[in-house]
Coordinates of C-alpha atoms in Angstrom, one line a residue:
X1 CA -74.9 -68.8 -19.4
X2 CA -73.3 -66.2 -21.5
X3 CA -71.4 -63.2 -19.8
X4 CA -73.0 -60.3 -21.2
X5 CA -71.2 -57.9 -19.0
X6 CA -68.0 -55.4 -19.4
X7 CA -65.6 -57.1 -22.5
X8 CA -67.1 -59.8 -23.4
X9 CA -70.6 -57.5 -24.3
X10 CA -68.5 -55.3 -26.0
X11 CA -66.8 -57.3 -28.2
X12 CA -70.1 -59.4 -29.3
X13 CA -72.1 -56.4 -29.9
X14 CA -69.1 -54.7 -32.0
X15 CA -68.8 -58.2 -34.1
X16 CA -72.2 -57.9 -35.0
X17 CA -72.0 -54.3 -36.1
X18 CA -69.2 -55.1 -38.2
X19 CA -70.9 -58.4 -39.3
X20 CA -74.3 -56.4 -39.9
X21 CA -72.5 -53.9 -42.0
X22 CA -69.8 -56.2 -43.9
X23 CA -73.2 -58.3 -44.6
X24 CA -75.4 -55.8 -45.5
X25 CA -73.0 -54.0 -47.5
X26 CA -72.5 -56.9 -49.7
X27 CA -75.9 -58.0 -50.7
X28 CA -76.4 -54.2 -51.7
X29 CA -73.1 -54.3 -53.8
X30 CA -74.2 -57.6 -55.4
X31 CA -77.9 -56.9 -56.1
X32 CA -77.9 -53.4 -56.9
X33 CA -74.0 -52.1 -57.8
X34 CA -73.2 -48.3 -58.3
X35 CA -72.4 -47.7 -61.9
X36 CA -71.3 -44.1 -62.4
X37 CA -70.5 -42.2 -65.0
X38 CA -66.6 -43.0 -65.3
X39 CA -67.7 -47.1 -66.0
X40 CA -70.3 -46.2 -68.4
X41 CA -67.9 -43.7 -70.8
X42 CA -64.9 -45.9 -71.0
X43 CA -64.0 -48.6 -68.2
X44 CA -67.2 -51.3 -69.3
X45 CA -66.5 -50.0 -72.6
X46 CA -63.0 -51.5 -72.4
X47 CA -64.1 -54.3 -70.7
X48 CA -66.5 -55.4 -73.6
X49 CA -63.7 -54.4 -76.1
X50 CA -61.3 -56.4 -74.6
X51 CA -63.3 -59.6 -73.9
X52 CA -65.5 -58.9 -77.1
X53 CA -68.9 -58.6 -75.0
X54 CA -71.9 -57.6 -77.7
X55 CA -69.5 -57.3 -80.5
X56 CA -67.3 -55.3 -78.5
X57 CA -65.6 -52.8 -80.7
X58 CA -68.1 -53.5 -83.6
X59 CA -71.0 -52.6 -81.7
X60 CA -69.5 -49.9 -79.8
X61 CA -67.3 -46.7 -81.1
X62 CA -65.6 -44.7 -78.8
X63 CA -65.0 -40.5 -79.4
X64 CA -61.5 -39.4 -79.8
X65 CA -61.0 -38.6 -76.4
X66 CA -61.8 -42.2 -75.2
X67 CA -60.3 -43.8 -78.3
X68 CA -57.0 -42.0 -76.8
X69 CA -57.3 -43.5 -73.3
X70 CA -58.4 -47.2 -74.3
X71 CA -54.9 -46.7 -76.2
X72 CA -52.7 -45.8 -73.6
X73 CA -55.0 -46.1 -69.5
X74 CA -53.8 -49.5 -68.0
X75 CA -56.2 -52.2 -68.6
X76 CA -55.8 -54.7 -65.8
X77 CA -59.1 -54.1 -63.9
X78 CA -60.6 -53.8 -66.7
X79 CA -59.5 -56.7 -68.0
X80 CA -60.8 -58.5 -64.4
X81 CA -63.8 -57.4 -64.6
X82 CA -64.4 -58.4 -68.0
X83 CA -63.4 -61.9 -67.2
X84 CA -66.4 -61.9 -64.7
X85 CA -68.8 -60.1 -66.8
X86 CA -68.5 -62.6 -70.0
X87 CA -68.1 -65.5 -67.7
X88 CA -71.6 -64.8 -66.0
X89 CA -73.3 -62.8 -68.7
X90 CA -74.3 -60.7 -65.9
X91 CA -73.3 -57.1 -65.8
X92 CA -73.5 -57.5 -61.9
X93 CA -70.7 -59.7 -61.8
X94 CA -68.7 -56.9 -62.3
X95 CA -68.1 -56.1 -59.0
X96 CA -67.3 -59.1 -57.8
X97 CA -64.1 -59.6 -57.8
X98 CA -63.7 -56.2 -56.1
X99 CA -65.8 -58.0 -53.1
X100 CA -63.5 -61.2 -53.4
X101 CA -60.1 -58.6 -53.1
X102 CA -61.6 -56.8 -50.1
X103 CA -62.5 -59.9 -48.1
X104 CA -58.4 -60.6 -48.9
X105 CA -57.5 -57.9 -47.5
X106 CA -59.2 -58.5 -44.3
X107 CA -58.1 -61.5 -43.9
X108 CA -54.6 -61.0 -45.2
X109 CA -54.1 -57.6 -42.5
X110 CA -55.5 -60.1 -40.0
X111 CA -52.9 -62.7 -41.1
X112 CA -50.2 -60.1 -40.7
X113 CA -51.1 -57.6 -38.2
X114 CA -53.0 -60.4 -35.7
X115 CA -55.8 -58.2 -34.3
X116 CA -59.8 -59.2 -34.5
X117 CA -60.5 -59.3 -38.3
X118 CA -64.1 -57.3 -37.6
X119 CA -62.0 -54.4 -35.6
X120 CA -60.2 -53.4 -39.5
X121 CA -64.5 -53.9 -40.6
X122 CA -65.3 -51.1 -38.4
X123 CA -62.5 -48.7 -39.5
X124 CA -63.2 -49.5 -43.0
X125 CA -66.8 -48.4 -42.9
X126 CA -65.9 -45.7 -40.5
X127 CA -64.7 -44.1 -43.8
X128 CA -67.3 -42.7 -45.5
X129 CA -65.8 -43.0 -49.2
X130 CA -64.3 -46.6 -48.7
X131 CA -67.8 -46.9 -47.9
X132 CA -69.3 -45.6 -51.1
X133 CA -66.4 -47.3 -52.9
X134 CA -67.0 -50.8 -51.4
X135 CA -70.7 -50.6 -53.5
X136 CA -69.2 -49.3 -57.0
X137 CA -67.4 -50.2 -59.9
X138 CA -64.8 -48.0 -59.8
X139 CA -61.5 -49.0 -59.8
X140 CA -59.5 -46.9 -57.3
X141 CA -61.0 -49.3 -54.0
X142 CA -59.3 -52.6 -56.3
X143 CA -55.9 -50.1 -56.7
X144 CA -55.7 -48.8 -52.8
X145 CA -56.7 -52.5 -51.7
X146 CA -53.7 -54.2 -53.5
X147 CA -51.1 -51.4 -52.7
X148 CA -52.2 -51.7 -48.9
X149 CA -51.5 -55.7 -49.6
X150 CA -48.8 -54.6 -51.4
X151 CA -47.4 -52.5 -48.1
X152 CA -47.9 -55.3 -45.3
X153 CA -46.9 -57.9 -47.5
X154 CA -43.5 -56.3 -48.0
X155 CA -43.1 -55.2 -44.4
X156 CA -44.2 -58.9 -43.1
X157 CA -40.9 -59.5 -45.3
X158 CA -38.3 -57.3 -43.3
X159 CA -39.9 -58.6 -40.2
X160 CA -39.6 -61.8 -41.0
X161 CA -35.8 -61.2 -42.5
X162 CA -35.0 -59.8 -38.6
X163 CA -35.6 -64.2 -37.9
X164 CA -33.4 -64.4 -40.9
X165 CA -35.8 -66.0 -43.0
X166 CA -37.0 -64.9 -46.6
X167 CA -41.0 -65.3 -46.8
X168 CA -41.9 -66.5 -50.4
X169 CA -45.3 -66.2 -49.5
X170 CA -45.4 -62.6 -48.3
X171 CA -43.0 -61.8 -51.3
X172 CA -45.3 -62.9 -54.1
X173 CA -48.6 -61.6 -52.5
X174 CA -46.3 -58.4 -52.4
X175 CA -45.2 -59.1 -56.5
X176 CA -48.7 -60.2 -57.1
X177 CA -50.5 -57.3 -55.4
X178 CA -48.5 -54.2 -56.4
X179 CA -47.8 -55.4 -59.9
X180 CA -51.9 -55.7 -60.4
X181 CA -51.9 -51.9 -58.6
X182 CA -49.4 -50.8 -61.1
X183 CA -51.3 -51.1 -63.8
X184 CA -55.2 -50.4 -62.6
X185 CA -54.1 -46.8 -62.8
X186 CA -51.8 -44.2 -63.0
X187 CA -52.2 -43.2 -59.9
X188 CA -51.6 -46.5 -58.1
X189 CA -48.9 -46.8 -59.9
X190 CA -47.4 -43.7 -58.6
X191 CA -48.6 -45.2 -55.2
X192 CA -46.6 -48.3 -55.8
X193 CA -43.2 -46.6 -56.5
X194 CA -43.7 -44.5 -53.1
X195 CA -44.4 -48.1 -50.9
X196 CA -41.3 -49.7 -52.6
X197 CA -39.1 -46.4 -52.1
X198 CA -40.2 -46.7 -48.2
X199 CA -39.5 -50.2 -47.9
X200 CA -36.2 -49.8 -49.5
X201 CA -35.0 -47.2 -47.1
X202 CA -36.4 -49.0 -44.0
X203 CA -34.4 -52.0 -45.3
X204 CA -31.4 -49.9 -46.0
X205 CA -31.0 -48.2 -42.8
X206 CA -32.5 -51.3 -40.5
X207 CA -29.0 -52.8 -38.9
X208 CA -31.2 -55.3 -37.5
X209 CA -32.2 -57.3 -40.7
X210 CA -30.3 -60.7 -41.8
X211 CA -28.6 -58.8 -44.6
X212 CA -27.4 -62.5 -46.0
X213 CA -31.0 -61.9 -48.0
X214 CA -30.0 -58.7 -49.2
X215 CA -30.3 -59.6 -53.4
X216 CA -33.6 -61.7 -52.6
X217 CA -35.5 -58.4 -51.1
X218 CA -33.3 -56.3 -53.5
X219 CA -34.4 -58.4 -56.7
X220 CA -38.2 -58.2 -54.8
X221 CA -38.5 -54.8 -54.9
X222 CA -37.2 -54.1 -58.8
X223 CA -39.6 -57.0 -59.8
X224 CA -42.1 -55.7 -58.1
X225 CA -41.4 -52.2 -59.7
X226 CA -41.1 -53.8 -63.2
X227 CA -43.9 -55.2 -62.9
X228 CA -45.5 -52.4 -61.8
X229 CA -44.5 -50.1 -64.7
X230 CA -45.3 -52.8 -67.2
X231 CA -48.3 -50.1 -68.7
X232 CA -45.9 -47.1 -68.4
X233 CA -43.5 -49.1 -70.3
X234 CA -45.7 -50.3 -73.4
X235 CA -46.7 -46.3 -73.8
X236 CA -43.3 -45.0 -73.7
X237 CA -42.5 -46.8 -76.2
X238 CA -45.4 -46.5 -78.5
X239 CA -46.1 -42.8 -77.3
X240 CA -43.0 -41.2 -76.0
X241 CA -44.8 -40.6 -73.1
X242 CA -45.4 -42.9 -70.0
X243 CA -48.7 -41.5 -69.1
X244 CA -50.3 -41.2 -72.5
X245 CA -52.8 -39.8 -73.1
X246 CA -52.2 -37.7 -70.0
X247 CA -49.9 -34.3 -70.9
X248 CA -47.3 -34.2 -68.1
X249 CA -46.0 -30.6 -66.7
X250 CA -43.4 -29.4 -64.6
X251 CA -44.1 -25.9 -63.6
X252 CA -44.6 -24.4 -67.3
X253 CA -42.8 -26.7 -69.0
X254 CA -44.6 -29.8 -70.5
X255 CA -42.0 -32.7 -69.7
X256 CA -44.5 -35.8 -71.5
X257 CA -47.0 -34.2 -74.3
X258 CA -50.8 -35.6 -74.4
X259 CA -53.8 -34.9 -75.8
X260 CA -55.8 -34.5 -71.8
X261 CA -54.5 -31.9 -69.9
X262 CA -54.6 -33.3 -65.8
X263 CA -54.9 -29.9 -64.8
X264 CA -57.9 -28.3 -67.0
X265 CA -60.1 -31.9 -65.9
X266 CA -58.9 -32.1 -62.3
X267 CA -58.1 -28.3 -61.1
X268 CA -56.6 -27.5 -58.0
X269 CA -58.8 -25.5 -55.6
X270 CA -58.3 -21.9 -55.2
X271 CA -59.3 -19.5 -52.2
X272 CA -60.7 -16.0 -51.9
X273 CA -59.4 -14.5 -48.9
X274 CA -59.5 -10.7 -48.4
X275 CA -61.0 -10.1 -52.1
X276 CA -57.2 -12.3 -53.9
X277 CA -58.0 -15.5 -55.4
X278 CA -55.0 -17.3 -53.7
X279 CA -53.4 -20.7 -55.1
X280 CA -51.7 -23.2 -52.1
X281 CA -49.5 -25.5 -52.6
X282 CA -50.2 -29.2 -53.6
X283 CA -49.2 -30.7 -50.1
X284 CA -51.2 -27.8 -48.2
X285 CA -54.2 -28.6 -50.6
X286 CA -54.1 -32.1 -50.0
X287 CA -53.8 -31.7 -45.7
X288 CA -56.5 -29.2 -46.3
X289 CA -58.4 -32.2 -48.6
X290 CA -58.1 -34.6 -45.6
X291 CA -59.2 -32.9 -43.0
X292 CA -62.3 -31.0 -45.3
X293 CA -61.1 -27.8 -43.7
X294 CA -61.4 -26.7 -47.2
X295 CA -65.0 -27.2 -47.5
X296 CA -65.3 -24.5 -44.4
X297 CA -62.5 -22.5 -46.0
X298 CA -65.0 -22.5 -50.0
X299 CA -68.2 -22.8 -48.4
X300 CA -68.7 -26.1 -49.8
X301 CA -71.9 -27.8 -48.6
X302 CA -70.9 -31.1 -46.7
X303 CA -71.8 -34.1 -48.6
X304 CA -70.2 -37.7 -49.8
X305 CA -70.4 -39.0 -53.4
X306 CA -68.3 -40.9 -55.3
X307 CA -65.7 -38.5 -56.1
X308 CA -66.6 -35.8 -54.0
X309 CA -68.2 -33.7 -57.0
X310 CA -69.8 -31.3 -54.4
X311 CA -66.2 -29.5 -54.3
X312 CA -66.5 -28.1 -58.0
X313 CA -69.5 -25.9 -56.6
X314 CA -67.9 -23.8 -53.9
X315 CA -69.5 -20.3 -52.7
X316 CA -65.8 -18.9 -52.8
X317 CA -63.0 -19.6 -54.8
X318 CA -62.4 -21.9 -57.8
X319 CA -63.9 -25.7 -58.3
X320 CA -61.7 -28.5 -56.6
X321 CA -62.9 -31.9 -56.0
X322 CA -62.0 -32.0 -51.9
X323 CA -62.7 -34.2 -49.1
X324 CA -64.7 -37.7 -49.2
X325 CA -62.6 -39.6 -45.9
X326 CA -64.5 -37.7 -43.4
X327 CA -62.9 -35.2 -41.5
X328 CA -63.1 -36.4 -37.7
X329 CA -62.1 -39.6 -39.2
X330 CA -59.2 -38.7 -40.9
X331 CA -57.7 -35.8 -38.5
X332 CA -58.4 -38.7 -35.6
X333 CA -56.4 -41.1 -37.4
X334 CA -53.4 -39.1 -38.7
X335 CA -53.1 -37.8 -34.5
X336 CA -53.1 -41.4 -33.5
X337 CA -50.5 -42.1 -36.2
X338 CA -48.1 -39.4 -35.1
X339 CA -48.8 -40.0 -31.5
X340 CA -47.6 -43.7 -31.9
X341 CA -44.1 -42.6 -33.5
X342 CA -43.8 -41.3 -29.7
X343 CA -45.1 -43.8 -28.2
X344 CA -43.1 -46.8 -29.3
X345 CA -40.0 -47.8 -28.5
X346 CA -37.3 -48.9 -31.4
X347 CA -35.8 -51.0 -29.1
X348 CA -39.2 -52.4 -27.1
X349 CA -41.4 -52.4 -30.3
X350 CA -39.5 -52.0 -33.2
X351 CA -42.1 -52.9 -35.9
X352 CA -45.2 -51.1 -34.7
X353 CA -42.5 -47.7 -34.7
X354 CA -42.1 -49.0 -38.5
X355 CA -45.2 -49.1 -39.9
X356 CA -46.5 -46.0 -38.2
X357 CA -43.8 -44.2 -39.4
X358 CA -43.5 -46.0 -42.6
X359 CA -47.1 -45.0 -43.1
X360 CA -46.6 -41.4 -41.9
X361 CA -43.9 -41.7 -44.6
X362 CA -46.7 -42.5 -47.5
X363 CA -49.4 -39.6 -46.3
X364 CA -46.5 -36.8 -46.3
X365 CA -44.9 -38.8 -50.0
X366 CA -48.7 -38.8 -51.5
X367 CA -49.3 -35.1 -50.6
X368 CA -46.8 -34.1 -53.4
X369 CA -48.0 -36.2 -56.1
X370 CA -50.5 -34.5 -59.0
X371 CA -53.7 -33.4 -57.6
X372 CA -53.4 -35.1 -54.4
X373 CA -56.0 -33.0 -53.5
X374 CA -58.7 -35.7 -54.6
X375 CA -58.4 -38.4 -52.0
X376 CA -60.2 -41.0 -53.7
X377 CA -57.0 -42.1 -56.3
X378 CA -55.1 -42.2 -52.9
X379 CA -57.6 -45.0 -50.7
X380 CA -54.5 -46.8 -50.0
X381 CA -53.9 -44.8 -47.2
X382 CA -56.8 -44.8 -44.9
X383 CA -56.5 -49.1 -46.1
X384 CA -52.8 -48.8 -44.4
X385 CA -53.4 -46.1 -41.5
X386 CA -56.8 -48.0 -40.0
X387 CA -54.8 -51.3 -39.3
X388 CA -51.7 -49.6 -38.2
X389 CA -53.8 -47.9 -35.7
X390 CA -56.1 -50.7 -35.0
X391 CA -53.3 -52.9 -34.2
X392 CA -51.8 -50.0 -31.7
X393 CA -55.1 -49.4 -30.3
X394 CA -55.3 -53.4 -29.8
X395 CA -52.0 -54.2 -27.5
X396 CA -52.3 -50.9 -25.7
X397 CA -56.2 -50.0 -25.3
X398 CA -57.8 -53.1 -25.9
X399 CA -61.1 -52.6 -23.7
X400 CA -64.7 -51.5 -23.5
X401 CA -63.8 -47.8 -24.0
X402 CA -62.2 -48.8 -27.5
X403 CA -64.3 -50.6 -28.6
X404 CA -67.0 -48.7 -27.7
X405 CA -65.7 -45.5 -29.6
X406 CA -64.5 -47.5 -32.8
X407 CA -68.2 -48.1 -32.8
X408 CA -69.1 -45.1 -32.6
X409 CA -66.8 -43.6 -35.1
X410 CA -68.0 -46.1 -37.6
X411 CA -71.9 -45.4 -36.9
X412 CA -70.9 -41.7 -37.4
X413 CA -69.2 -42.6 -40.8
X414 CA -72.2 -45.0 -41.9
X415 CA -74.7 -41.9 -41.2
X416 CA -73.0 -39.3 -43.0
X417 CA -72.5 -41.7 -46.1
X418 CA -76.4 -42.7 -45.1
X419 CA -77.7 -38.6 -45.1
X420 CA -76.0 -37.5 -47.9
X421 CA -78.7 -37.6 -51.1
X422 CA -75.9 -38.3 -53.7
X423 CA -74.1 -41.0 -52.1
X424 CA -76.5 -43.3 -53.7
X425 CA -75.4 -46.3 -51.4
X426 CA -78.9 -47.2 -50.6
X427 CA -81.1 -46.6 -53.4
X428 CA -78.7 -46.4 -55.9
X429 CA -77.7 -44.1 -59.1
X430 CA -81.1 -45.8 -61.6
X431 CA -78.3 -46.4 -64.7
X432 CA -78.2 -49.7 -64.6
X433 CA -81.7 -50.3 -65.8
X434 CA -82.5 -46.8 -67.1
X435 CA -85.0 -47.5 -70.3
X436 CA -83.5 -46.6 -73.5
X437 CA -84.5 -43.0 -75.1
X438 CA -87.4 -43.7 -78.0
X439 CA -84.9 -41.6 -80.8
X440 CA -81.9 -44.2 -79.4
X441 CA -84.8 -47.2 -80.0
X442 CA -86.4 -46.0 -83.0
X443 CA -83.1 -45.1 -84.7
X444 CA -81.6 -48.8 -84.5
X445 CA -85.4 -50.2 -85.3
X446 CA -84.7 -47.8 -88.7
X447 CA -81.1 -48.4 -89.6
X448 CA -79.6 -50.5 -86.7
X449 CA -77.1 -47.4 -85.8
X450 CA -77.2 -44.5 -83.6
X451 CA -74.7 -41.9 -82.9
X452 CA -74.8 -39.5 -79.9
X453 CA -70.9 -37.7 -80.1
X454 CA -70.9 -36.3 -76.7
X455 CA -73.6 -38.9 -74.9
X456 CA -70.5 -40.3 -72.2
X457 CA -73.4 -42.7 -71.0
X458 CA -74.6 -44.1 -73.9
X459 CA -72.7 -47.5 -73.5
X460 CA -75.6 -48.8 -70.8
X461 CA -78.1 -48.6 -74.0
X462 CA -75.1 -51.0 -75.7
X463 CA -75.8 -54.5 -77.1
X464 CA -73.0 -55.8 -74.4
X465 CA -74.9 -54.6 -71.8
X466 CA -78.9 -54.8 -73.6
X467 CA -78.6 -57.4 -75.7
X468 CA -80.0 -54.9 -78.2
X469 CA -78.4 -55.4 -82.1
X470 CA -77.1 -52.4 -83.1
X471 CA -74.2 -49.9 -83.3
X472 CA -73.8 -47.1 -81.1
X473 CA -71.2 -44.5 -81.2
X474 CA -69.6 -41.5 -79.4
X475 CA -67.4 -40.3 -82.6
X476 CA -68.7 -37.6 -84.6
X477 CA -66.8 -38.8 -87.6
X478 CA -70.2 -41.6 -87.4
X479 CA -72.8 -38.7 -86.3
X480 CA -71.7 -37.0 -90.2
X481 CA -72.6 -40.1 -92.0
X482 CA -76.3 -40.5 -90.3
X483 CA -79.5 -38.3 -91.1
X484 CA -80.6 -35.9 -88.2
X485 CA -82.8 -38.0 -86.5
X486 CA -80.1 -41.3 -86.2
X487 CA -78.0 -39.0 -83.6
X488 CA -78.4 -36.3 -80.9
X489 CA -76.6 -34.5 -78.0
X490 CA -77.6 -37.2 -75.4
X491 CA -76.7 -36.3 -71.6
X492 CA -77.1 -38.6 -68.3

């Protein structure tokens, strides 16, 4: 007879939550995935370039802007999910192996960490945009998932040296996972510089560690940064500028010149208090982002999308897209992380004081980086802070009560992702089998082209993803050499 009391209850009915969920989650992701508007103006795009889906560049032609970014954005994921997509013929497939990398990362932070695999579930989903993120294309869930891979890989390496033993393993999921990071995006790559920099010092100042491996972790952590900066690399030297087509300032000074301005497409919020517009800091934005005190502080309405587009409509101040990890989940977390510093003993528990302060290390290092403000290019961190928690939580709380509240918090997170209309998780965003526009239809039935120069969407009407012969184009320089009714001003 099973014991269905205390513990043992609450453990089986918190597996099948996280079970339900992971489950659930996954069939949605599969059948129906979110394609928003950033894969339809230039990441599929890419992918059908670079993998030559329905002609690819032939069938395809991208407006300057774009054109600029397929010829300096990193192009790994891109590249990944282009291998799926040709290899299925199935636009769906897309998102697989964003599924295949998450399911890694449970079972990789349960390799490492050693705590119930379907405890990190809950804290996943407790977050409402790793929620969202888990069901779309975009690529900054694949980036935060291999930096946090990245970050207990190379920290199950300095453990391991205290043994005095060198982990191959753990070092080449750490090359392998922060070299992919590196070059998903630019952000990421930022990310991975930060990781590396913390495990260096925590290397550098642990008198513990076998230092007869010093080259080995040494040489890991400039291969794993060379790797890293293989995309930053290539457009320095064919740009004079790392993070082409991005313009890079300091202050007033532009350091890296670009044709995108960061700061015109990404704007830091602004407040009105006592009748002033006042501008914050980047590191007070970003603790303001994280804990969507901002929202209160603009009067933004409380909502989770994608990329938290609700924060470019405030009722005071200027636009700023804020907010997205939920803010009980976020302020709970970050207390928990500081409250463990305290907590744990150097001596007693060296490497749980590590990692919590390793990751208190990567919050306060993120919240200076360029708009830090939008949390989701920086998922890595809730991917790092949940475990680091969860495995605290586990040797010193392990119980009904904790369990009982991490299900709780993740119910809490599932219904605000569930009751907010844009989130789209359970009916979707209609793209992905949106019919095609009779002028789009009639145009290629008349002269087998159509131009539409600032129709960012248009790519979903594509032969790569329809089938449908024909060439469509986002350049203007196309729109001049067709008759009126071949091209049009075409929004989503």
């Amino acid at each position: 007879m099973r014991d269905f009391s205390g513990e043992n209850f609450s453990r089986q009915l918190s597996f099948a939550l996280a079970m339900a969920l992971l489950g659930s989650a996954t069939i949605l992701a599969v059948v129906r995935p979110l394609i928003e508007a950033d894969a339809w103006e230039y990441h599929l795009p890419f992918s059908a370039r670079l993998w030559d889906l329905g002609g690819g560049k032939a069938s395809f032609h991208l407006n300057a802007k774009t054109e600029a970014r397929w010829d300096g954005f990193p192009l790994a994921w891109e590249w990944v999910q282009g291998l799926f997509w040709a290899a299925t013929s199935s636009l769906r497939a897309t998102i697989v192996p964003q599924l295949v990398l998450c399911f890694a990362y449970f079972a990789y932070v349960r390799h490492v960490l050693n705590f119930p695999i379907f405890w990190n579930i809950l804290g996943f989903f407790a977050c409402p945009m790793l929620f969202i993120h888990f069901e779309s294309t975009y690529f900054d869930l694949p980036a935060g998932l291999c930096l946090a891979i990245g970050f207990f890989a190379l920290f199950a390496v300095l453990r391991d040296l205290r043994l005095g033993i060198f982990s191959r393993m753990h070092a080449s999921v750490a090359l392998a996972s922060l070299g992919l990071a590196g070059n998903i995006k630019f952000q990421s790559l930022l990310s991975c510089y930060l990781i590396i920099g913390i495990a260096a010092l925590f290397y550098l100042f642990n008198n513990g560690l076998n230092r007869g491996y010093r080259g080995y972790f040494l040489g890991l952590l400039a291969a794993c940064t060379v790797l890293a900066s293989t995309s930053v690399a290539s457009n320095f030297v064919r740009h004079q500028n790392p993070f082409y087509p991005a313009q890079i300032q300091l202050g007033n000074a532009v350091v890296f010149s670009g044709p995108e301005n960061v700061k015109a497409e990404s704007p830091s919020p602004t407040y009105q208090i006592f009748h002033k517009v006042v501008t914050l800091p980047g590191p007070i934005n970003f603790f303001l982002s994280i804990t969507e005190f901002d929202w209160a502080l603009r009067g933004v309405v409380p909502s989770y999308t994608i990329d938290s587009w609700g924060g470019d409509i405030p009722q005071r101040g200027g636009p700023g897209r804020t907010g997205g990890w939920g803010s009980l989940f976020a302020t709970l977390n970050f207390f928990i992380i500081v409250l463990q510093i305290f907590m744990t003993s150097k001596k007693e528990d060296e490497r749980q004081h590590q990692l919590a302060l390793a990751c208190l290390l990567l919050i306060v290092g993120t919240s200076f980086f360029p708009i830090a403000h939008e949390l989701r290019y920086w998922l890595c961190i809730p991917l790092i802070m949940v475990p680091v928690n969860l495995k605290f939580l586990y040797e010193r709380l392990n119980g009904p009560i904790t369990l009982s509240a991490l299900g709780a918090m993740t119910a809490y997170g599932v219904m605000q992702v569930l009751s907010s209309p844009f989130s789209h998780v359970v009916l979707g965003t209609g793209n992905f089998s949106q019919e095609a526009p009779a002028p789009l239809i009639a145009a290629l039935q008349k002269t087998g082209r159509y131009c539409a120069p600032y129709g960012d969407y248009i790519f979903r009407f594509s032969e790569a993803v329809t089938g449908r012969p024909g060439l469509l184009s986002n350049d203007p320089k196309d729109c001049e050499q067709l008759p009126q009714g071949n091209r049009m001003k075409f929004t989503q």
